[in-house]
XYZ file of C-alpha atoms in Angstrom:
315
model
C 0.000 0.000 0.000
C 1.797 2.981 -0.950
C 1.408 5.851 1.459
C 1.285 10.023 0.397
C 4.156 12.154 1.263
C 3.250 15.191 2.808
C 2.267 17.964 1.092
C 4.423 21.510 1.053
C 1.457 23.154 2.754
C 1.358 20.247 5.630
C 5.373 20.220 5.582
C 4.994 24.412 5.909
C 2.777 23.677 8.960
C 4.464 21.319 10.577
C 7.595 23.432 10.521
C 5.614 26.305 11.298
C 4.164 24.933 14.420
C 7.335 23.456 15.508
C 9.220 26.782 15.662
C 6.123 28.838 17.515
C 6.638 26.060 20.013
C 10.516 26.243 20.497
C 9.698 30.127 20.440
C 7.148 29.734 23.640
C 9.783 27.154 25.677
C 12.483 29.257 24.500
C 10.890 32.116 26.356
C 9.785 30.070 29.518
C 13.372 29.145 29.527
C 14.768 32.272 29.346
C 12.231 33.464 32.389
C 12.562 30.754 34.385
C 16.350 31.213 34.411
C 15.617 35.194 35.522
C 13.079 34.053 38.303
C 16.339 32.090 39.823
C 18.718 35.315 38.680
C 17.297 37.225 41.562
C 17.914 34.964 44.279
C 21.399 34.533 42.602
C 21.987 37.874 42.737
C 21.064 38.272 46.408
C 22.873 35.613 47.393
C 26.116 38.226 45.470
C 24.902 41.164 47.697
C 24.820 39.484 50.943
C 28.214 37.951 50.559
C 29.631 41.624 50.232
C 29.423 42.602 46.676
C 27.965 46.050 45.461
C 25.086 46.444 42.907
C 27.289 47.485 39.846
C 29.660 45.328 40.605
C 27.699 42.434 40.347
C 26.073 43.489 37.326
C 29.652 44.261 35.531
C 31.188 41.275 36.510
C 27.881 39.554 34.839
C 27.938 40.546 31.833
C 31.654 41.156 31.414
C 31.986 37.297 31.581
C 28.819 37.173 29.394
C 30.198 39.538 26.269
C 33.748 37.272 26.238
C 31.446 34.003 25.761
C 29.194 35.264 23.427
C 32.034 37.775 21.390
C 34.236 33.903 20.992
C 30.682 32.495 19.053
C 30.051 36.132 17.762
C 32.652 38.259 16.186
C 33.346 38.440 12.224
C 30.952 41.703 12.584
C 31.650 44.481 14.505
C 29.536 46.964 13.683
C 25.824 47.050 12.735
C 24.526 48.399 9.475
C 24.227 52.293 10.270
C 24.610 54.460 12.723
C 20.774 54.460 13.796
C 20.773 50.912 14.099
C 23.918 51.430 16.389
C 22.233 54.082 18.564
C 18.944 51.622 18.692
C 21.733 49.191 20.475
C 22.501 51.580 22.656
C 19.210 51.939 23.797
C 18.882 47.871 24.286
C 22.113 48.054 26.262
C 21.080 51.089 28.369
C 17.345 50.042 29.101
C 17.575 46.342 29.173
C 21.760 46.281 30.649
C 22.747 49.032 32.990
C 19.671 50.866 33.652
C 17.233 47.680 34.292
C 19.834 45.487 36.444
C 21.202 48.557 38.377
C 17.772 49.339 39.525
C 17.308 45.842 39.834
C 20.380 44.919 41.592
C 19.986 48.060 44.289
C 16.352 47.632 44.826
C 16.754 44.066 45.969
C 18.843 45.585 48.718
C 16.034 47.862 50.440
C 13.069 44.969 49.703
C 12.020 41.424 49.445
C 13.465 39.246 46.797
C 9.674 38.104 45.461
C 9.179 41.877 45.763
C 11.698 42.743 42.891
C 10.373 39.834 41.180
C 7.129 40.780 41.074
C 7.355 44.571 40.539
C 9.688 43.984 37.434
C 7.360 41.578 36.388
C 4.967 44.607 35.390
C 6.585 45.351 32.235
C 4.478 43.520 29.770
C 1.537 45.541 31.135
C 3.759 48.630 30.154
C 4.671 46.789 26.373
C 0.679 46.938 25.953
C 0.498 50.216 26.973
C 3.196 50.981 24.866
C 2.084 49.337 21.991
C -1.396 50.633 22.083
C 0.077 54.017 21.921
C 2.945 53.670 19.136
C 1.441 51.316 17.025
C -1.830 51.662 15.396
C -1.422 48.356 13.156
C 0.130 46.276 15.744
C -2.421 47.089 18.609
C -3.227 44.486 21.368
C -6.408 42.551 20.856
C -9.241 41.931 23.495
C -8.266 38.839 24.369
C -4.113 39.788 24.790
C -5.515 43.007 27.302
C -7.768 40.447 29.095
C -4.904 37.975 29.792
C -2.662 40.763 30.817
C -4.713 42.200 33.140
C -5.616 38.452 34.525
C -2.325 37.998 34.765
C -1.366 41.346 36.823
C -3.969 40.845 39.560
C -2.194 37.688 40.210
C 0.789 39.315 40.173
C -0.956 42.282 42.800
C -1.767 39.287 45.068
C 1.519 38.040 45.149
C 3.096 41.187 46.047
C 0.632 40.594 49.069
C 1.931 37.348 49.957
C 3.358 36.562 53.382
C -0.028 37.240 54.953
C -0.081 41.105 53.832
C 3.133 41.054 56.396
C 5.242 42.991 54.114
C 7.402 46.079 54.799
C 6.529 48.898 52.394
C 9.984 50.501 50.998
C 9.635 53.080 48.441
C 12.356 53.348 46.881
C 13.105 49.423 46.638
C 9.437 49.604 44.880
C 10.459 52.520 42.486
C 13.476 51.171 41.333
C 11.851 47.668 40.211
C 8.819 49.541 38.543
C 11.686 52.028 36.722
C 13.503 48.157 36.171
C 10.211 47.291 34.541
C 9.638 50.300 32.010
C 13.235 50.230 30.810
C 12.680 46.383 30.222
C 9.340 47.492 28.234
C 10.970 50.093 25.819
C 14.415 47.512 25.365
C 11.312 44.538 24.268
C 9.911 47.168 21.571
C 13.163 48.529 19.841
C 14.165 44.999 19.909
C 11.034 44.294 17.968
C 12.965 46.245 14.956
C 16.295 45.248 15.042
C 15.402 41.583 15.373
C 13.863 41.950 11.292
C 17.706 42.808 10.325
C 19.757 40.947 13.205
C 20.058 37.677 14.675
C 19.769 36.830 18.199
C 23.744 36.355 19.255
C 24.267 39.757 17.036
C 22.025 41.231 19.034
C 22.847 40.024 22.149
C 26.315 40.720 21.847
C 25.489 44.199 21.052
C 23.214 44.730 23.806
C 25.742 43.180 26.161
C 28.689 45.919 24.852
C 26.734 48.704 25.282
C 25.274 47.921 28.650
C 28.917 47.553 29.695
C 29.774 50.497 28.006
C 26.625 52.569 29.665
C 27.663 51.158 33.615
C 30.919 52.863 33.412
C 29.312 56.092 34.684
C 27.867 54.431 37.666
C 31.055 52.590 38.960
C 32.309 55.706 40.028
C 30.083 55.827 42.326
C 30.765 53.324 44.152
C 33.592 53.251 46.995
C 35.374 50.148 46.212
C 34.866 47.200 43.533
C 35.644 43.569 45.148
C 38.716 41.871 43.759
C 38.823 39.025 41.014
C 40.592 37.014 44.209
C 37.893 37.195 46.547
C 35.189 36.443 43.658
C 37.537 32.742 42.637
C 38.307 31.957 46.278
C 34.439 32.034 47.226
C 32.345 28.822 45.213
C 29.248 30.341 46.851
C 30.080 33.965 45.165
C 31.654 32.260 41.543
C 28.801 29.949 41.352
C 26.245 32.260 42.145
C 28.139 34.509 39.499
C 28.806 31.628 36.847
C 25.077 31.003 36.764
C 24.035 34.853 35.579
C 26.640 35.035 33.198
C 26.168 31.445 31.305
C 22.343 30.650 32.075
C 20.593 34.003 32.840
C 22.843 36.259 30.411
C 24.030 34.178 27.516
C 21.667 31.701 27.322
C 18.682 33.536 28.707
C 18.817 36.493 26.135
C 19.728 34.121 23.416
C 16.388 32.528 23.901
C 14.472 35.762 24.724
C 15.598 37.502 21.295
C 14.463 34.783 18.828
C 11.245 34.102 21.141
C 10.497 37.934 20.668
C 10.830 37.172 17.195
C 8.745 34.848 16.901
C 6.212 35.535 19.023
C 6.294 39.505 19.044
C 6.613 41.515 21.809
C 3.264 41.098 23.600
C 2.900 37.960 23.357
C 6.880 36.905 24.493
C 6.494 39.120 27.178
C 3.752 37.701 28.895
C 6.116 35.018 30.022
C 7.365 37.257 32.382
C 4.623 37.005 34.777
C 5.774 33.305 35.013
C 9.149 34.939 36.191
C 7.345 35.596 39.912
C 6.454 32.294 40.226
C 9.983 31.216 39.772
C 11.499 33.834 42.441
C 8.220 32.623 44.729
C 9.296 29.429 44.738
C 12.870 29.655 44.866
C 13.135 32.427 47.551
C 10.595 30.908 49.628
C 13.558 27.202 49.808
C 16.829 29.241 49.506
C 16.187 32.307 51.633
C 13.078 31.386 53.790
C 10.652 33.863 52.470
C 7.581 32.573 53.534
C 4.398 31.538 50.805
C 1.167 31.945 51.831
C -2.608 31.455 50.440
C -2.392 34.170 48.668
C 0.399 33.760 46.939
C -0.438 30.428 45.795
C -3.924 32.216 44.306
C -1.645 34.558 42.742
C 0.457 31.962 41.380
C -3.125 30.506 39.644
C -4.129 33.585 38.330
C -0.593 34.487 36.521
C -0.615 30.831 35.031
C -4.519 31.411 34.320
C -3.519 35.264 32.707
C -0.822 33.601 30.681
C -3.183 30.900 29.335
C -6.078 33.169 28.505
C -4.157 36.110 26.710
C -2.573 33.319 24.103
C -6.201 31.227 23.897
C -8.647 34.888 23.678
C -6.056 36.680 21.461
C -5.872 34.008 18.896
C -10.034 33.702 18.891
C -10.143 37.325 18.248
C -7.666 37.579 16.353
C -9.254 34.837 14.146
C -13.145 36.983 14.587
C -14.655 33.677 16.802
């Protein structure tokens, strides 16, 4: 009995549908990696080292790997393109993981997690604004919002037992818009770039853009005391390899595929992560309504894919 090949069309599919779905674990990857990055990282501060520092060291380690895969171009096509890098490295390097880094020294750990978790709320908002032919369906703004009450009610967790700090709280919502404008200008240069390109890029001018800020600081710890510590050079290994390399890696072809709405609803799964995580490394304590937050980030994720293909198809 002889037996069809498949068709182009079927073949087109099937390719199709494979890539959307290495695009969506690419991006839970990538996020599940950043819900561990914070505890990483405050496992860095309490051992003595300063925000920048952390964050140099980082992705100093992170631009050598990804420069030895990465490097018979230099420069980008055009100046503009160049400043648009820039902007990547500024919002999404030094500005976003400064805040980051600093604000997880005057708050919780799930705090930072959550707060920075806001930006995909701030892409909509974005979006909706900017774009008039790329604006966020019903069912996308639906999940979103689903997904940021859950977020709201684990920022509550611990049995509403939580010390407000302002300015840990500012700094991860600042964290969070930077994030938001870095997802949308990478929406452009991902038409012309690919991911390592533009992750290397990103990575050199976040360096590049921290400069300013280390002279602010008193003292930078020594490479010495970083190799002599396994609790400091693991903790350090970990957001260079898996939450730097890797983790942006994944994130820039899952924007790509997915857009920037859509990829960035992922990070509401980020909180989960950090819940978890903090709650066996460093004690912080999960309550009822954290675990109801939890259900309504997973539910928010779920519904803004399932509504904003039904609309987007007019069921």
């Amino acid at each position: 009995m002889l037996h069809e090949s498949p068709t182009p069309r079927s073949s087109s599919r099937f390719k199709s549908g494979s890539s959307m779905l290495l695009a969506h674990l690419g991006a839970l990857l990538a996020v599940t990696m950043w819900g561990v990055s914070f505890v990483s990282t405050k496992v860095l501060l309490d051992n003595g080292m300063n925000p920048v520092e952390v964050y140099v060291y980082r992705f100093v380690i992170a631009y050598v790997l990804v420069l030895c895969f990465c490097h018979k171009r230099l420069m980008s096509h055009s100046w503009r393109d160049e400043m648009l890098f820039a902007v990547c490295g500024l919002c999404a390097g030094s500005i976003y993981f400064i805040a980051e880094n600093t604000a997880l020294e005057y708050t919780l750990v799930s705090n930072v997690s959550l707060l920075t978790s806001t930006s995909p709320l701030i892409v909509v908002l974005l979006v909706a604004v900017l774009y008039r032919n790329d604006r966020p369906n019903r069912g996308v703004v639906a999940g979103s919002l689903v997904a940021f009450l859950g977020v709201a009610c684990v920022i509550f967790n611990s049995s509403f037992n939580l010390e407000i700090r302002p300015l840990g709280d500012f700094l991860s919502l600042g964290a969070a818009f930077g994030w938001a404008i870095y997802s949308l200008v990478l929406k452009k240069l991902n038409v012309v770039y690919d991911a390592w390109f533009v992750t290397r890029k990103t990575f050199f001018w976040g360096i590049l853009t921290a400069l300013p800020f280390m002279l602010f600081e008193p003292e930078m710890t020594s490479l010495d005391s970083v190799l002599e510590r396994p609790v400091v050079l693991g903790n350090l290994l970990f957001l260079a390899v898996g939450a730097s390399v890797v983790g942006y890696i994944m994130w820039a072809r899952s924007v790509k595929s997915l857009g920037a709405i859509k990829s960035n609803n992922y990070l509401y799964f980020q909180s989960i992560v950090t819940l978890v995580v903090s709650a066996v490394w460093l004690g912080e304590r999960v309550s009822a309504v954290g675990y109801t937050g939890c259900g309504l980030i997973l539910l928010g994720l779920w519904l803004s894919d399932y509504l904003g293909r039904k609309v987007a198809l007019g069921k």
